[in-house]
Coordinates of C-alpha atoms in Angstrom, one line a residue:
Chain O
M1 CA 154.5 5.3 51.0
S2 CA 157.6 4.1 52.7
F3 CA 160.4 2.4 50.9
L4 CA 160.7 -0.5 53.3
F5 CA 157.0 -1.1 53.4
T6 CA 157.0 -1.4 49.6
V7 CA 159.9 -3.8 49.8
A8 CA 158.1 -6.0 52.4
T9 CA 154.8 -5.9 50.5
T10 CA 156.4 -6.8 47.2
L11 CA 158.6 -9.6 48.7
S12 CA 155.6 -11.0 50.5
K13 CA 153.5 -11.1 47.3
E14 CA 156.3 -12.7 45.4
L15 CA 156.9 -15.4 48.0
K16 CA 153.1 -16.1 48.3
V17 CA 152.8 -16.6 44.6
E18 CA 155.8 -18.8 44.5
W19 CA 154.7 -20.8 47.5
R20 CA 151.5 -21.6 45.7
S21 CA 152.9 -22.4 42.3
K22 CA 156.5 -23.6 43.3
E23 CA 157.1 -23.0 39.6
I24 CA 160.3 -20.9 39.7
V25 CA 162.2 -22.9 42.3
L26 CA 161.2 -26.3 40.9
S27 CA 161.9 -25.4 37.3
S28 CA 165.2 -23.7 38.1
A29 CA 166.3 -26.5 40.4
L30 CA 165.6 -29.1 37.7
F31 CA 167.4 -27.1 35.1
A32 CA 170.4 -26.5 37.3
L33 CA 170.4 -30.2 38.2
L34 CA 170.5 -31.1 34.5
V35 CA 173.5 -28.8 34.0
V36 CA 175.3 -30.5 36.9
L37 CA 174.5 -34.0 35.7
L38 CA 175.7 -33.2 32.2
C39 CA 178.9 -31.9 33.5
A40 CA 179.4 -34.8 35.9
F41 CA 178.9 -37.4 33.1
T42 CA 180.8 -35.6 30.3
L43 CA 183.8 -34.2 32.2
D44 CA 186.6 -36.8 32.6
L45 CA 186.7 -36.5 36.4
P46 CA 189.5 -39.0 37.0
T47 CA 191.9 -37.0 34.9
L48 CA 190.9 -33.9 36.7
A49 CA 191.8 -35.4 40.1
G50 CA 193.1 -32.7 42.4
R51 CA 191.7 -29.9 40.3
P52 CA 188.5 -28.6 41.8
V53 CA 185.7 -28.1 39.2
S54 CA 182.6 -28.1 41.3
A55 CA 182.8 -24.3 41.9
G56 CA 182.7 -23.6 38.2
V57 CA 179.9 -26.1 37.6
L58 CA 178.0 -24.6 40.5
W59 CA 178.1 -21.1 39.1
L60 CA 177.5 -22.2 35.6
A61 CA 174.3 -23.9 36.8
V62 CA 173.3 -20.8 38.7
A63 CA 173.9 -18.6 35.7
L64 CA 171.8 -20.7 33.4
S65 CA 169.0 -21.6 35.8
G66 CA 169.0 -18.1 37.2
M67 CA 167.9 -16.7 33.8
L68 CA 165.0 -19.0 33.9
A69 CA 164.0 -17.8 37.3
L70 CA 164.4 -14.1 36.3
S71 CA 162.4 -14.7 33.2
R72 CA 159.5 -16.4 35.0
T73 CA 159.4 -13.7 37.7
Y74 CA 158.4 -11.2 35.0
E75 CA 156.2 -13.5 33.1
R76 CA 154.0 -13.4 36.2
E77 CA 153.7 -9.6 35.9
K78 CA 152.7 -9.9 32.3
G79 CA 150.1 -12.6 32.7
F80 CA 147.2 -10.3 33.4
D81 CA 149.3 -7.2 32.9
A82 CA 149.4 -6.6 36.7
F83 CA 152.6 -4.6 36.4
R84 CA 150.6 -1.7 34.7
A85 CA 148.4 -1.5 37.9
L86 CA 151.7 -1.6 39.9
L87 CA 153.1 1.3 37.9
M88 CA 150.0 3.4 38.7
T89 CA 150.5 3.1 42.5
P90 CA 152.5 5.8 44.4
A91 CA 154.8 3.1 45.8
P92 CA 158.5 3.8 45.2
K93 CA 159.5 1.7 42.2
S94 CA 162.9 1.2 43.8
G95 CA 161.1 -0.6 46.7
V96 CA 159.4 -2.9 44.1
Y97 CA 162.8 -3.6 42.6
L98 CA 164.4 -4.5 45.9
G99 CA 161.5 -6.7 46.9
K100 CA 161.7 -8.6 43.6
T101 CA 165.5 -8.8 43.9
L102 CA 165.3 -10.3 47.4
A103 CA 162.7 -12.8 46.1
V104 CA 165.0 -13.9 43.3
C105 CA 167.8 -14.2 45.8
L106 CA 165.8 -16.5 47.9
Y107 CA 164.8 -18.7 44.9
L108 CA 168.4 -19.0 43.8
L109 CA 169.8 -19.6 47.2
T110 CA 167.3 -22.5 47.6
V111 CA 168.5 -23.9 44.3
E112 CA 172.2 -23.4 45.3
L113 CA 171.8 -25.4 48.5
V114 CA 170.3 -28.3 46.6
L115 CA 173.2 -28.0 44.1
C116 CA 175.8 -28.1 46.9
L117 CA 174.4 -31.5 47.9
V118 CA 174.4 -32.8 44.4
L119 CA 177.9 -31.5 43.7
E120 CA 179.3 -33.3 46.8
L121 CA 177.7 -36.6 45.5
F122 CA 178.9 -36.4 41.9
F123 CA 182.1 -34.5 42.1
H124 CA 183.4 -36.0 45.4
E125 CA 184.6 -32.6 46.5
P126 CA 184.0 -31.4 50.2
V127 CA 181.3 -28.9 49.2
L128 CA 179.1 -29.6 52.2
R129 CA 182.0 -29.5 54.7
A130 CA 182.9 -26.1 53.2
L131 CA 179.2 -24.9 53.3
P132 CA 179.5 -22.6 56.4
R133 CA 182.4 -20.7 54.8
L134 CA 180.8 -21.0 51.3
L135 CA 177.5 -19.5 52.4
P136 CA 178.7 -15.8 52.4
V137 CA 180.1 -16.3 48.9
L138 CA 176.8 -17.8 47.7
V139 CA 174.9 -14.9 49.2
L140 CA 177.2 -12.3 47.7
G141 CA 177.3 -13.9 44.3
T142 CA 173.5 -14.4 44.3
V143 CA 172.8 -10.8 45.3
G144 CA 175.0 -9.5 42.5
Y145 CA 173.5 -11.8 39.9
A146 CA 169.9 -11.2 41.1
A147 CA 170.5 -7.4 41.3
V148 CA 171.6 -7.0 37.7
G149 CA 169.2 -9.7 36.5
T150 CA 166.1 -8.2 38.1
L151 CA 166.9 -4.8 36.6
F152 CA 167.4 -6.0 33.1
S153 CA 164.6 -8.6 33.1
A154 CA 162.2 -5.7 33.7
M155 CA 162.9 -4.8 30.1
Q156 CA 160.9 -7.8 29.1
L157 CA 157.9 -5.8 30.2
R158 CA 158.6 -3.2 27.5
T159 CA 160.0 -5.2 24.7
T160 CA 159.1 -8.1 22.5
L161 CA 162.7 -9.4 22.3
K162 CA 162.3 -11.0 25.8
D163 CA 164.8 -13.7 26.6
L164 CA 167.1 -12.9 23.7
L165 CA 167.7 -9.4 24.9
L166 CA 168.0 -10.6 28.5
G167 CA 170.7 -13.1 27.6
V168 CA 172.6 -10.6 25.4
I169 CA 172.7 -8.0 28.2
L170 CA 172.7 -10.0 31.3
Y171 CA 175.6 -12.4 30.8
P172 CA 178.3 -9.8 29.9
L173 CA 177.2 -7.6 32.8
A174 CA 177.0 -10.4 35.3
S175 CA 180.3 -12.0 34.3
P176 CA 182.4 -10.1 36.9
V177 CA 180.0 -11.4 39.6
L178 CA 179.9 -15.0 38.3
I179 CA 183.7 -15.2 37.8
S180 CA 184.5 -13.7 41.2
A181 CA 181.9 -15.9 42.9
A182 CA 183.3 -19.0 41.1
K183 CA 186.9 -18.1 42.0
A184 CA 186.0 -17.4 45.7
S185 CA 184.0 -20.7 45.9
Q186 CA 186.9 -22.6 44.4
I187 CA 189.3 -21.4 47.0
I188 CA 186.9 -22.2 49.8
I189 CA 185.9 -25.6 48.6
D190 CA 189.6 -26.3 48.2
G191 CA 190.0 -25.8 52.0
G192 CA 190.8 -22.1 52.0
S193 CA 189.3 -19.5 54.3
L194 CA 187.3 -16.3 53.5
V195 CA 190.6 -14.4 54.0
D196 CA 192.3 -16.5 51.4
A197 CA 189.4 -15.6 49.0
A198 CA 189.7 -11.9 49.9
D199 CA 190.6 -10.7 46.4
P200 CA 187.6 -12.2 44.5
L201 CA 185.3 -11.3 47.4
K202 CA 186.3 -7.7 47.3
L203 CA 185.5 -7.6 43.6
L204 CA 182.2 -9.3 44.4
I205 CA 181.3 -6.8 47.0
V206 CA 182.1 -3.9 44.8
A207 CA 180.0 -5.4 41.9
D208 CA 177.1 -6.1 44.3
V209 CA 177.1 -2.5 45.6
L210 CA 177.2 -1.1 42.0
F211 CA 174.5 -3.3 40.7
V212 CA 172.1 -2.8 43.6
V213 CA 172.6 1.0 43.5
A214 CA 172.1 1.0 39.7
G215 CA 169.0 -1.1 40.1
L216 CA 167.4 1.1 42.7
W217 CA 168.1 4.1 40.5
L218 CA 167.2 2.8 37.1
F219 CA 164.3 0.4 37.7
G220 CA 161.6 3.1 37.7
P221 CA 162.8 4.9 34.5
L222 CA 163.3 1.5 32.8
L223 CA 159.7 0.6 33.3
E224 CA 158.4 3.9 31.9
E225 CA 157.7 4.0 28.3
Chain B
M1 CA 149.2 11.6 47.7
S2 CA 148.9 14.1 44.9
E3 CA 146.1 16.7 44.8
P4 CA 142.7 15.6 43.4
I5 CA 142.3 15.8 39.6
T6 CA 139.8 18.5 38.7
S7 CA 140.6 18.9 35.0
V8 CA 142.5 17.0 32.3
R9 CA 143.6 18.5 29.0
L10 CA 145.3 16.7 26.1
A11 CA 146.9 19.4 24.1
G12 CA 147.8 18.3 20.5
V13 CA 148.7 14.8 21.8
S14 CA 149.8 12.2 19.2
K15 CA 151.3 8.7 19.5
V16 CA 153.3 6.9 16.9
F17 CA 154.4 3.2 17.3
G18 CA 157.2 2.6 14.8
A19 CA 155.8 3.4 11.4
V20 CA 152.2 3.3 12.7
R21 CA 150.5 6.6 13.8
A22 CA 148.0 5.4 16.4
L23 CA 146.8 8.8 17.4
S24 CA 147.0 12.0 15.3
P25 CA 147.3 15.3 17.2
T26 CA 144.3 15.3 19.5
T27 CA 143.0 18.0 21.8
L28 CA 140.5 17.0 24.5
T29 CA 139.5 18.7 27.7
L30 CA 137.8 17.0 30.6
G31 CA 136.2 18.7 33.5
A32 CA 134.8 17.6 36.9
G33 CA 131.6 15.6 36.6
E34 CA 132.1 14.8 32.9
V35 CA 131.8 11.3 31.5
V36 CA 133.2 11.1 28.0
A37 CA 132.4 8.1 25.8
V38 CA 135.0 7.4 23.2
L39 CA 133.7 5.4 20.2
G40 CA 135.3 4.3 17.0
P41 CA 136.0 1.4 14.8
N42 CA 138.8 -1.1 15.6
G43 CA 142.3 0.5 15.3
A44 CA 140.9 4.0 15.6
G45 CA 143.3 4.8 18.5
K46 CA 140.7 4.5 21.4
S47 CA 142.9 2.3 23.6
T48 CA 146.0 4.4 22.8
L49 CA 144.1 7.5 23.9
L50 CA 143.1 5.8 27.1
S51 CA 146.7 4.7 27.7
V52 CA 148.0 8.2 27.2
L53 CA 145.4 9.5 29.7
S54 CA 146.5 6.9 32.2
L55 CA 150.0 8.3 31.9
L56 CA 151.4 4.8 31.2
T57 CA 152.1 5.8 27.6
R58 CA 154.2 8.9 26.8
P59 CA 152.8 10.8 23.9
T60 CA 155.1 11.2 20.8
S61 CA 154.1 14.9 20.7
G62 CA 151.8 17.2 22.6
Q63 CA 151.2 17.6 26.3
V64 CA 149.0 16.0 29.0
L65 CA 148.0 18.7 31.5
I66 CA 146.4 17.8 34.8
N67 CA 144.9 20.7 36.7
E68 CA 146.5 22.9 34.0
R69 CA 150.0 21.8 34.8
H70 CA 152.2 19.1 33.2
A71 CA 151.2 15.7 34.3
V72 CA 153.7 14.0 36.6
A73 CA 154.1 10.3 37.5
Q74 CA 152.6 10.9 40.9
D75 CA 149.3 11.8 39.3
T76 CA 148.7 8.1 38.4
C77 CA 147.7 7.4 41.9
R78 CA 144.6 9.6 41.3
I79 CA 143.7 7.6 38.2
G80 CA 141.8 4.3 38.1
L81 CA 142.2 2.1 35.0
L82 CA 140.1 -0.7 33.8
A83 CA 141.9 -2.1 30.8
H84 CA 141.5 -5.0 28.4
A85 CA 143.5 -7.2 30.8
P86 CA 142.4 -7.3 34.4
L87 CA 145.7 -6.0 35.8
V88 CA 145.8 -8.4 38.7
Y89 CA 148.0 -11.4 39.7
P90 CA 146.5 -14.7 38.5
E91 CA 147.9 -16.7 41.5
L92 CA 146.4 -14.5 44.1
T93 CA 142.8 -14.5 45.2
A94 CA 140.6 -11.4 44.6
R95 CA 141.0 -10.3 48.2
E96 CA 144.8 -10.8 48.1
N97 CA 145.0 -8.7 44.9
L98 CA 143.0 -5.9 46.4
R99 CA 145.0 -6.0 49.6
F100 CA 148.3 -5.9 47.7
F101 CA 147.3 -2.9 45.5
G102 CA 145.6 -1.2 48.5
K103 CA 148.8 -1.4 50.5
L104 CA 150.9 0.0 47.6
H105 CA 148.3 2.9 47.3
G106 CA 148.8 3.5 51.0
I107 CA 145.1 3.1 51.8
D108 CA 144.1 3.5 55.5
A109 CA 141.7 1.0 57.1
L110 CA 142.6 -1.3 54.3
E111 CA 140.5 -4.3 55.4
T112 CA 137.3 -2.2 55.6
V113 CA 138.0 -0.6 52.2
V114 CA 138.7 -4.1 50.7
R115 CA 135.5 -5.6 52.1
E116 CA 133.5 -2.6 50.8
A117 CA 135.0 -2.9 47.4
E118 CA 134.2 -6.6 47.3
S119 CA 130.7 -5.9 48.4
A120 CA 130.2 -3.1 45.9
M121 CA 131.4 -5.2 43.0
E122 CA 129.6 -8.3 44.2
I123 CA 132.7 -10.5 44.4
S124 CA 132.6 -11.3 48.2
E125 CA 131.4 -14.8 47.5
F126 CA 134.6 -15.9 45.8
A127 CA 137.0 -13.2 47.0
A128 CA 138.8 -15.2 49.6
D129 CA 139.2 -18.7 48.2
R130 CA 139.7 -18.7 44.4
P131 CA 142.8 -17.5 42.6
A132 CA 142.1 -15.0 39.9
R133 CA 143.3 -17.4 37.2
V134 CA 140.2 -19.6 37.7
L135 CA 137.6 -16.8 37.7
S136 CA 135.3 -16.4 34.7
R137 CA 135.6 -13.4 32.4
G138 CA 132.8 -11.6 34.1
Q139 CA 134.1 -12.2 37.6
L140 CA 137.6 -11.0 36.5
Q141 CA 136.1 -7.9 35.1
R142 CA 134.3 -7.2 38.4
L143 CA 137.6 -7.8 40.3
A144 CA 139.4 -5.5 37.9
L145 CA 136.7 -2.8 38.5
A146 CA 137.1 -3.2 42.3
R147 CA 140.9 -2.8 41.9
A148 CA 140.5 0.3 39.7
L149 CA 138.2 1.9 42.2
L150 CA 139.9 0.8 45.4
H151 CA 141.9 4.0 45.9
R152 CA 138.9 6.3 45.1
P153 CA 140.3 7.8 41.8
N154 CA 139.2 11.2 40.5
L155 CA 139.8 10.1 36.9
L156 CA 138.3 6.7 36.0
L157 CA 139.4 5.2 32.6
L158 CA 137.3 2.3 31.4
D159 CA 138.3 0.3 28.3
E160 CA 135.2 -1.7 27.1
P161 CA 133.8 -1.9 30.7
A162 CA 130.9 -4.1 29.8
S163 CA 133.1 -6.7 28.3
G164 CA 132.2 -10.1 29.8
L165 CA 129.6 -8.7 32.1
D166 CA 126.0 -9.8 32.1
A167 CA 123.2 -7.2 31.9
S168 CA 122.8 -6.9 35.7
S169 CA 126.5 -6.6 36.2
V170 CA 126.7 -3.7 33.7
T171 CA 124.8 -1.7 36.3
L172 CA 127.9 -2.0 38.5
V173 CA 129.8 0.0 35.9
G174 CA 127.2 2.7 36.0
R175 CA 127.3 2.8 39.8
A176 CA 131.1 3.0 39.6
V177 CA 131.0 5.9 37.2
Q178 CA 128.3 7.6 39.3
A179 CA 130.4 7.3 42.5
V180 CA 133.4 8.9 40.8
R181 CA 131.3 11.8 39.5
E182 CA 129.8 12.3 43.0
Q183 CA 133.3 12.7 44.3
G184 CA 133.9 15.5 41.8
G185 CA 135.8 13.2 39.5
M186 CA 135.4 12.4 35.8
A187 CA 135.4 9.3 33.6
V188 CA 136.4 8.3 30.1
L189 CA 134.9 5.1 28.7
V190 CA 136.0 3.5 25.5
T191 CA 133.2 1.4 24.2
H192 CA 131.6 -0.2 21.1
E193 CA 128.2 -0.2 22.8
P194 CA 126.1 2.9 22.0
L195 CA 123.7 1.6 24.8
I196 CA 126.4 2.0 27.5
A197 CA 127.4 5.4 26.0
A198 CA 123.8 6.6 26.1
Q199 CA 123.3 5.4 29.7
L200 CA 126.5 6.9 31.1
A201 CA 128.1 9.5 29.0
T202 CA 127.6 13.3 29.0
R203 CA 129.9 13.8 26.0
A204 CA 130.7 11.9 22.8
V205 CA 134.1 11.6 21.2
I206 CA 134.3 9.6 18.0
L207 CA 137.7 8.6 16.7
V208 CA 138.4 7.5 13.2
K209 CA 141.9 6.6 12.1
G210 CA 143.5 8.3 15.1
R211 CA 141.6 11.5 14.6
A212 CA 138.7 12.9 16.8
R213 CA 135.9 13.4 14.2
V214 CA 133.3 14.3 16.8
D215 CA 133.7 16.0 20.2
A216 CA 130.2 17.1 21.3
A217 CA 127.6 16.8 24.0
S218 CA 125.8 13.5 24.4
P219 CA 123.4 13.2 21.5
G220 CA 120.7 11.7 23.8
D221 CA 119.2 8.3 23.6
V222 CA 120.8 5.1 22.2
E223 CA 119.3 5.7 18.7
A224 CA 120.8 9.1 18.5
W225 CA 124.2 7.7 19.6
R226 CA 123.9 5.0 16.9
K227 CA 123.0 7.5 14.3
L228 CA 125.9 9.8 15.2
Y229 CA 128.3 6.9 15.2
F230 CA 127.3 5.5 11.8
E231 CA 127.1 8.9 10.2
T232 CA 130.7 9.7 11.4
V233 CA 132.3 6.4 10.8
G234 CA 130.4 5.6 7.7
G235 CA 131.3 9.0 6.2
A236 CA 134.9 8.4 7.0
S237 CA 135.2 5.0 5.4

């Protein structure tokens, strides 16, 4: 059973299920939108003039709504206990992990693109104009967050603590990704180039590599009882 | 793909969940062509025993030996499991579920195998157009059985296989067990129904409070199974 075939099969299944239910993208987008609106109406924007806040709000919304997406991804596995049949196949579990991580990335990137539009509207910062330069940061930040999130969300399948455990473990681990992504996004929305954001981007790339490698390595053992 | 399973041995296997001992040290040997019916009251450890045999649950002590060597994760691909839950994705149709698991099992000529499985379990009529979440309990059970048999397992594990099935559908379970035996495999079925046990099993194991009180050849007809069960369970309670 080839690794790439397992990745493609898992990704295709995840996207098919999401296309039918639209549950993860819709609920995550609505939740993220609520976070943005709360920030837009409670932050005193005129006194913050000249100090970009949209990058922080963007990644705050991604962090919170992302947990919802991660949680729902595994709820599907638990519905009819399908993951047990999955564990009994000879498919490499690292391939299942990568397929799931890529699916979560696609869900979150869709939400982030919607958020960029809303941030431009409510925060009057040039988020859409910066989008071509912002896109690599969004991708890198999302990959890191999804990589660590997909790994630890899998623990939901083996514990009754569920979301509590996920929150306690996920946020401290994902903080280097979220902080670096927010810092790099802030520089870019502020008119800077990717070179200007090199420092946080380097940290982001290192965290991504570490989390993806750890996920590929640990996902299988984590699912075993 | 790992080698075919020709024998399974649980050597002093026990399982403890927190403070609860679900299974006391149990020894059980299964050979090719055998069909073992595991009976027992609720909480006797039947499902735990099945879960240990499926290699999804690691025993607290003891060993699971397959072909007289330690069981490894790859052995699961020779095992078919019909559990309480159907182990399928609710949003996918029956056919999509079978295709998905068939792909992950690396089955050749997948479309043909899927159609054969649908036909054998009589689910062709709704396989393509209804998501699993809207299927009735009996239809789900037949889909679950098709999924469990798709990769032609040598060891078939059935937890309450007749649950939700009407009388005619129960014959599907019998056919499934027979097919596995004909391929040189073996089956373990957990059931509360002495009738099912009498029809299918060659051996009886009766668990009480996590211990195997009986491990003997099939006592014969359904009345003999009932008598053996009530004598064992009644005597223990």
